[in-house]
Structure formats: structure tokens, C-alpha cells
Coordinates of C-alpha atoms and ligand atoms in Angstrom, one line a residue:
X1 CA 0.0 0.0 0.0
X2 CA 1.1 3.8 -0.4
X3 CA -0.2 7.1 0.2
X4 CA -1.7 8.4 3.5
X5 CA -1.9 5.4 5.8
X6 CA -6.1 4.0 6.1
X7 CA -7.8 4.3 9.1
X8 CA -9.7 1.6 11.1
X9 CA -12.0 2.7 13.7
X10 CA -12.5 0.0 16.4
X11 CA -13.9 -0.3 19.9
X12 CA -11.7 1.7 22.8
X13 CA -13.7 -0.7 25.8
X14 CA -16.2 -2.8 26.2
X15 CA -17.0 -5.9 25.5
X16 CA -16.1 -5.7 21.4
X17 CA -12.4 -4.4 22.6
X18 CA -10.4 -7.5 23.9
X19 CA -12.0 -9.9 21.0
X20 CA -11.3 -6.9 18.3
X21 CA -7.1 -6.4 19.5
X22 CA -7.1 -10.7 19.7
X23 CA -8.2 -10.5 15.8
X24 CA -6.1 -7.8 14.7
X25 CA -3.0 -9.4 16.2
X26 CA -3.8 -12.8 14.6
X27 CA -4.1 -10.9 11.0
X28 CA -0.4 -9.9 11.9
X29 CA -0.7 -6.5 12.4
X30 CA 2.1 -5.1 14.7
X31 CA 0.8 -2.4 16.8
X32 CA 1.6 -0.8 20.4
X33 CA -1.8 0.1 21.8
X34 CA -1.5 2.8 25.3
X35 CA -4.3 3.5 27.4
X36 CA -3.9 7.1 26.1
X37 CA -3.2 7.4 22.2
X38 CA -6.5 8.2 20.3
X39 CA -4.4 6.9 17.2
X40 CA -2.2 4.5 16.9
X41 CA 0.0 3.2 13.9
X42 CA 0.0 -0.3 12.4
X43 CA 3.9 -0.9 12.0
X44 CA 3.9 -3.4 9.2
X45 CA 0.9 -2.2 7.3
X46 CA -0.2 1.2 5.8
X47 CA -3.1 1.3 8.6
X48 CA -3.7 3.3 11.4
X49 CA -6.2 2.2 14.4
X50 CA -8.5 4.6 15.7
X51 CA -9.8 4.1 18.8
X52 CA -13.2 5.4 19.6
X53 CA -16.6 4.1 21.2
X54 CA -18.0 1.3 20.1
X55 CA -21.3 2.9 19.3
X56 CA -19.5 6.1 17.8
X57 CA -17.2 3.6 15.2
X58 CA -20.3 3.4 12.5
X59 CA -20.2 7.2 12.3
X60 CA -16.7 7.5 11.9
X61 CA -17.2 5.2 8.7
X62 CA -19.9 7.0 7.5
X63 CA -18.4 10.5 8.0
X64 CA -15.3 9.3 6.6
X65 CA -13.1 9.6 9.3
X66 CA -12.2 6.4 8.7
X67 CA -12.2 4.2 6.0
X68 CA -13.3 1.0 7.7
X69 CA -14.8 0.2 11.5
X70 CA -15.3 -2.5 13.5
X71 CA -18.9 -2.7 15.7
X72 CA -21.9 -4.8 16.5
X73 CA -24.6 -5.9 14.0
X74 CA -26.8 -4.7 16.6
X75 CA -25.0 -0.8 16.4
X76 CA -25.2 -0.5 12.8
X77 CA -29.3 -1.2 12.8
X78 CA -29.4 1.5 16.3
X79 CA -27.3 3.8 13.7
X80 CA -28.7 3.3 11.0
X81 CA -26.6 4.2 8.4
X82 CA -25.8 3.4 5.0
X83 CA -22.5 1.2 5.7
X84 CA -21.6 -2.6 4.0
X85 CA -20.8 -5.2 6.1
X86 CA -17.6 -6.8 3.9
X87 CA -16.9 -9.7 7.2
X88 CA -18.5 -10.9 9.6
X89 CA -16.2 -11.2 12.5
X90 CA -18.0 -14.3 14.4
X91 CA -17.3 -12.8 18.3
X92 CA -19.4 -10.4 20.1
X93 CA -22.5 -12.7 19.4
X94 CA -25.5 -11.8 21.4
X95 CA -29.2 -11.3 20.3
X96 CA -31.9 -8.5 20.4
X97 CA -34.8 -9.8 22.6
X98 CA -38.0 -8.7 23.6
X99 CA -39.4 -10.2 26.8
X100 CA -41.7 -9.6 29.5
X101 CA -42.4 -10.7 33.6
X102 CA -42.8 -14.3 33.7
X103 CA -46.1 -13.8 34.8
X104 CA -47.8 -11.5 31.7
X105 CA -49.6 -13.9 29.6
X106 CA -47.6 -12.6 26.0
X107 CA -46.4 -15.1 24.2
X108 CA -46.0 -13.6 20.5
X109 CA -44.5 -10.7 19.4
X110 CA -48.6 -9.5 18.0
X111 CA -49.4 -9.5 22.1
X112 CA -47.3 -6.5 23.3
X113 CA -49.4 -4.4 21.2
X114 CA -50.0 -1.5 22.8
X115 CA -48.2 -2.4 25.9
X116 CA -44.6 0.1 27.0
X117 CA -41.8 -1.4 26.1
X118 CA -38.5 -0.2 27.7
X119 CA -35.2 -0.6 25.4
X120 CA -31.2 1.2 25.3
X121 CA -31.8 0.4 21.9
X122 CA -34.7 2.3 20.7
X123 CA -34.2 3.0 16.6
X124 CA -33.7 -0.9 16.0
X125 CA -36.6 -1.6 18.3
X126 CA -39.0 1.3 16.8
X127 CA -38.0 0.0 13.2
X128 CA -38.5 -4.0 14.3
X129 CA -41.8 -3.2 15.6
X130 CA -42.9 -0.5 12.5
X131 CA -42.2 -3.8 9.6
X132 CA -44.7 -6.0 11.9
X133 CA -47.0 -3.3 12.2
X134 CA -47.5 -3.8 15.9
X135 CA -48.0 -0.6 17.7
X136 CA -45.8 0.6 21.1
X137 CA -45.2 3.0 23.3
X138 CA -41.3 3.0 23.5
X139 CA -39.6 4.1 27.0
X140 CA -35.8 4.7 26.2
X141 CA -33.5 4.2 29.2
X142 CA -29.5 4.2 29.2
X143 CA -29.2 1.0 31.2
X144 CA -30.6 -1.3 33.8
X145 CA -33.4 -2.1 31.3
X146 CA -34.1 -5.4 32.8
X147 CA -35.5 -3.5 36.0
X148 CA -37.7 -1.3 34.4
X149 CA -41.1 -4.1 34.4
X150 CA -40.1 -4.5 38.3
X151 CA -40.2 -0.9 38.5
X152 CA -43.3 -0.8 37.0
X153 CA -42.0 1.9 34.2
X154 CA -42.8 -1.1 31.2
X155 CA -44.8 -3.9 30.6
X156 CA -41.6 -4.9 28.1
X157 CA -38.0 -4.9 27.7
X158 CA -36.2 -5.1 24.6
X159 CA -32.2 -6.0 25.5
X160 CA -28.8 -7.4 24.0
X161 CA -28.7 -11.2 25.6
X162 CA -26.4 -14.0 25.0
X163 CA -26.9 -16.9 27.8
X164 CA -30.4 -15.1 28.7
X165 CA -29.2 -15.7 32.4
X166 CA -29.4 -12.0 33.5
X167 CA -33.5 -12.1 31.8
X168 CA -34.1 -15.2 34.4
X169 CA -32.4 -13.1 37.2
X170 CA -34.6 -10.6 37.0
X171 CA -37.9 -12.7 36.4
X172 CA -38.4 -12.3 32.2
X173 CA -39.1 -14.5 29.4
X174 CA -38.1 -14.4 26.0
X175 CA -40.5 -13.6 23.4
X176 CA -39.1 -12.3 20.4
X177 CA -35.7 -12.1 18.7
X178 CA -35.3 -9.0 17.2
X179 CA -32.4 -8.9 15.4
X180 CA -29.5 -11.5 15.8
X181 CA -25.9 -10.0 16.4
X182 CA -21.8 -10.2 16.2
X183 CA -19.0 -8.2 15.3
X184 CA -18.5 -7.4 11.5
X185 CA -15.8 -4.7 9.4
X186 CA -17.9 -2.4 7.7
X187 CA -16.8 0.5 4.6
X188 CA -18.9 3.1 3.3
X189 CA -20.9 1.5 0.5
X190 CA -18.7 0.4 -2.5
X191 CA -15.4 1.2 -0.5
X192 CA -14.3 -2.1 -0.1
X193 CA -13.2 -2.1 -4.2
X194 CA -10.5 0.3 -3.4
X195 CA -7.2 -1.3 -3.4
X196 CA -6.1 -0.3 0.1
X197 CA -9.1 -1.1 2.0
X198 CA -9.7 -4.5 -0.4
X199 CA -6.2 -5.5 1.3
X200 CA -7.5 -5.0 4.8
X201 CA -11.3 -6.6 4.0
X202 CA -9.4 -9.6 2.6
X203 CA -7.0 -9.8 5.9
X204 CA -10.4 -10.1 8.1
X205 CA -11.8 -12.3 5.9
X206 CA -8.7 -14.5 6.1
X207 CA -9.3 -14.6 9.6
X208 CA -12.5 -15.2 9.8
X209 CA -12.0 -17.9 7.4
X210 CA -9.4 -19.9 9.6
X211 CA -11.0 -19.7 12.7
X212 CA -14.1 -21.4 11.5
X213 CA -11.1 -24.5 10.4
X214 CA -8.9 -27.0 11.5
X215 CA -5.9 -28.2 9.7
X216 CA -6.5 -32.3 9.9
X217 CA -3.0 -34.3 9.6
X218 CA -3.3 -38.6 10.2
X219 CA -1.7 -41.7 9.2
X220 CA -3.8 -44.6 7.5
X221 CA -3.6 -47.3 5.6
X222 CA -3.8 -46.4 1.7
X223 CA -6.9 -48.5 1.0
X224 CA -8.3 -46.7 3.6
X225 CA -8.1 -43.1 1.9
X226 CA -11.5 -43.8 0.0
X227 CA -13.4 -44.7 2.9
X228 CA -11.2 -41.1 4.8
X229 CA -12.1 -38.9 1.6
X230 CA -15.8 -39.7 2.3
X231 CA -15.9 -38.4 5.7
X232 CA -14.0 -35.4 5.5
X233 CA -15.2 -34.1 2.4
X234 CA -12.1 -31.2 2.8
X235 CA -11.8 -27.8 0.7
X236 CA -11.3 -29.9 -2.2
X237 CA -9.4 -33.8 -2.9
X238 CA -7.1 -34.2 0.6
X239 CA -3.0 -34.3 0.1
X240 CA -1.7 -38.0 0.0
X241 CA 1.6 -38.6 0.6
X242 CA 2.8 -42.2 0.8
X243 CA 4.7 -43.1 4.0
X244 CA 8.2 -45.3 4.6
X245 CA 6.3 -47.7 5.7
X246 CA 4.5 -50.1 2.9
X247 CA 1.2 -49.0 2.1
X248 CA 0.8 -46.3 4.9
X249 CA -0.3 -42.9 3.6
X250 CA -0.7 -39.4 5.6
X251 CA -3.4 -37.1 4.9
X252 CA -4.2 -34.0 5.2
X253 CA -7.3 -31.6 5.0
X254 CA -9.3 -29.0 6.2
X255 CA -12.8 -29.7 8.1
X256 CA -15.0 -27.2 9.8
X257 CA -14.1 -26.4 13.5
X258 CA -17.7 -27.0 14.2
X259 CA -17.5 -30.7 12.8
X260 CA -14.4 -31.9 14.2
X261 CA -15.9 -33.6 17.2
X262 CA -18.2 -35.7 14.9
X263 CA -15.4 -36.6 12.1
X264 CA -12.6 -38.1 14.5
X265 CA -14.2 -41.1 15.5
X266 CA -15.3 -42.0 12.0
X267 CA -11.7 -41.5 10.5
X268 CA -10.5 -43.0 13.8
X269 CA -13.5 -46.1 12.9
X270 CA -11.5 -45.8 9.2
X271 CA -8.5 -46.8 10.3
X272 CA -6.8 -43.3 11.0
X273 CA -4.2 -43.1 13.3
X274 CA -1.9 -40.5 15.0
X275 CA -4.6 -37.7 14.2
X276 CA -3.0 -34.3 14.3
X277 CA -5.5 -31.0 14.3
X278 CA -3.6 -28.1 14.1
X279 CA -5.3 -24.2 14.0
X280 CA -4.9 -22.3 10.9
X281 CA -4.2 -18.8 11.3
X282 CA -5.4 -17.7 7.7
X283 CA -7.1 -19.0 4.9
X284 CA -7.4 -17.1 1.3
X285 CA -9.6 -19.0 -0.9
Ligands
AMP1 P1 -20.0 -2.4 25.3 O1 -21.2 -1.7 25.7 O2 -18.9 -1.4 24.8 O3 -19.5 -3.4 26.2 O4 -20.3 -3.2 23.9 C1 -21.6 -3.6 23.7 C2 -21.6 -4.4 22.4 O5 -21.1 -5.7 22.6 C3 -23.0 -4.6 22.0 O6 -23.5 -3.5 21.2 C4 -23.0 -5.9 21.2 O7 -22.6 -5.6 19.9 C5 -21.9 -6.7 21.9 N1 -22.3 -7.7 22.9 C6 -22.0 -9.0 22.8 N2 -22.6 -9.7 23.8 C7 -23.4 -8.8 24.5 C8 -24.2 -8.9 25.6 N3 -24.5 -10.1 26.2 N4 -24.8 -7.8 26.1 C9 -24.6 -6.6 25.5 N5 -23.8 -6.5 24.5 C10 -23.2 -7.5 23.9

């Protein structure tokens, strides 16, 4: 890259922060972050981070500021402004729920018609309810949402959850999901063509990519391989390399993280042996 160095905006606390530093570190970015520096400079790539409030990094993007952010699904819709999602980032997941007091009889999103509904999050909860057409009387609060049925100021919360345990402290029930929600990179619309930033969407993506992965290594017999090929269907035919030993092959291949818990004891059944699984840090289709 040349010219004046891009800028990233992404989260100065919260819970987006720690996840967001993990993932630009893993990309291979070498930065110094301090507790003080607004700015700070990517030393092996024409990038420099800019660290803001979560909820303030869509406007950066869409003022410019800087060329690409990293938020919650959940603050773009709040926001709501023209930006493209170019990765999702797969951390950060949590969900936008309406619920009410164990004991109210709603059981649909059609029954808080008419009832208050407290929320922190009240464009994305005004535009949910406008496209079903059900009609409520919004109560926006900062925080402790969760309270506001006990206090009697709602009849309804709408919240960020992820286990739901803090809804079941407090005495609610889910009714509704509103919107479902994780980290992503977004550009203005259409930025993401330009060389520079095309460089960093691709690093994410990479990223991304390999997390979701394993890198699958293991010893079988060669007439085994068919049998091995079926199981792990892999990004496309799995290396073969014939061992010292007569008619022992490795393999390798790539599976999906999600699946590796399911696959090993059929390629294991197979007649795989000495199973490696090894992380991979990047992967560029
Ligand atoms: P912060 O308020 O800075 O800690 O960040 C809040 C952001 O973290 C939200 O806008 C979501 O995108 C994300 N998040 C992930 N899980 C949760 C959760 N359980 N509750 C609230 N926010 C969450």
C-alpha cells in the first residue's frame, strides 16, 4: 500500500475491545496500543487504528473519518446508516430480545401491542416493531433495562442477551428475537473495491476464514483413503503422501471447527491413526 496510511476505527472498551485487539493481532498486524493514544500506527501495514466508542465507530465510517470500522450488527441497525458489512467477525454474538415478567400472559410478538416497552436500543426496536406493524409505546432508558417491568415503568424490555441468564435473574421470558448480532468490518458502500481497503477486507476475511477451520493431519492405511475422503469431504481432494512404511499414507485436509468432534471417530473407525488438528491462522480461498 502507499499514500496516507487508512484508518480503522474499532472499539476503545467494552466488550467488542479485547475480541477486536485478539483479531487484529492474529491478522499480523504489529501495533503498540497505550491507554492514552487516540491513534495509533500499524507498524507493518499502511493502517492506522483509531480508537473510539463502540457505538460512535459506524459514524466514523460513515463521516469518513475512517475508512473502515469494526462494531456490533446490533449498532449498525441502532445507527442506521448506510455502511456494508464486507466480514463478519463471528465474536461479540448476542441477540436482540423482547421479553416480559414471567407472569404476563404474551407469548407472541402480535401481544405487546399496545403495551410500553423499555429498550437502550430504541431506533432498531421502533423499526422491528414499525415492519410487523405492531403498535408501542417506546420508554428509552441508558441502562438497567431489565429492571424497568419490576419498576413498573414497562410492561416490556427489549435487551442485548447472550446466555439469557441476566433475563431469568430478573424474572423475564423471551418472546421475540429481534435482530441476531456479532462483530462485523464495515466501509462506506462500495469502498471495499479500493485497493487499500480490499487488502485489509481480505486480511479479516482470512481470519475469519481460519478460525471457523482445523488443519487435519493422520496416518492410515492407503486403501483406507476412499473410505477417509468420504468423511471429510475437505476444501477440495485431501494431500496424500505415501509413507516409509508399505502401504501407509498421511493425509491431510481442512474440516470445519464445528464438525471436528463428529469426524474423528469415524476416521478414527476408518482406520486413521496418530490424528493431528492443528489451528490455521489464515485462509485465502
Ligand atoms: P460495550 O457496551 O462497549 O461493552 O459493547 C456492547 C456491544 O457488545 C453490543 O453493542 C454488542 O454488539 C456486543 N455484545 C455482545 N454480547 C453482548 C451482551 N451479552 N450484552 C450486551 N452487548 C453484547
Amino acid at each position: 500500500m502507499s499514500g496516507p496510511a487508512l484508518r480503522l476505527a474499532v472499539p476503545n472498551k467494552g466488550r467488542l475491545q479485547e475480541p477486536t485487539l485478539a483479531m487484529l493481532r492474529d491478522a499480523g498486524l504489529r501495533f503498540e496500543k497505550t491507554d492514552r493514544a487516540l491513534t495509533v500506527p500499524v507498524a507493518n501495514v499502511s493502517l492506522e487504528l483509531l480508537f473510539v466508542r463502540t457505538e460512535d465507530v459506524a459514524e466514523m465510517v460513515a463521516d469518513g473519518v475512517a475508512a473502515l470500522g469494526i462494531t456490533g450488527v446490533d449498532l449498525l441497525e441502532e445507527a442506521g446508516l448506510d455502511l456494508e458489512t464486507t466480514a463478519e467477525l463471528g465474536f461479540g454474538r448476542c441477540r436482540l430480545v423482547a421479553a416480559v415478567p414471567k407472569s404476563s400472559a404474551a407469548a407472541s410478538i402480535e401481544d405487546l401491542a399496545g403495551l410500553r416497552v423499555a429498550t437502550a436500543h430504541p431506533n432498531a426496536t421502533a423499526g422491528f416493531f414499525a415492519r410487523k406493524g405492531v403498535d408501542v409505546t417506546l420508554v428509552p432508558l441508558r441502562g438497567s433495562v431489565e429492571v424497568a417491568p419490576k419498576l413498573g415503568l414497562a410492561d416490556a424490555i427489549v435487551d442485548l442477551v447472550s446466555s439469557g441468564s441476566t433475563l431469568l435473574v430478573n424474572g423475564l421470558r423471551p418472546v421475540t428475537t429481534l435482530l441476531e448480532s456479532q462483530a462485523v468490518l464495515v466501509t462506506r458502500p462500495g469502498a471495499a473495491r479500493e485497493a487499500g481497503v480490499a487488502q485489509v477486507v481480505t486480511m479479516f476475511q482470512a481470519v475469519t476464514a481460519g478460525r471457523r477451520k482445523r488443519y487435519l493431519l493422520m496416518n492410515a492405511p492407503a486403501a483406507a483413503v476412499p473410505a477417509i475422503e468420504h468423511i471429510i469431504p475437505g476444501l477440495e481432494a485431501p494431500t496424500v503422501v505415501p509413507l516409509a512404511h508399505d502401504g501407509m499414507v498421511a493425509v491431510h485436509s481442512v474440516v470445519d471447527a464445528g464438525e471436528l468432534w463428529a469426524v474423528l471417530p469415524e476416521l478414527k473407525a476408518a482406520g486413521a491413526s496418530g490424528i493431528l488438528v492443528l489451528a490455521i491462522e489464515q485462509m485465502i480461498p
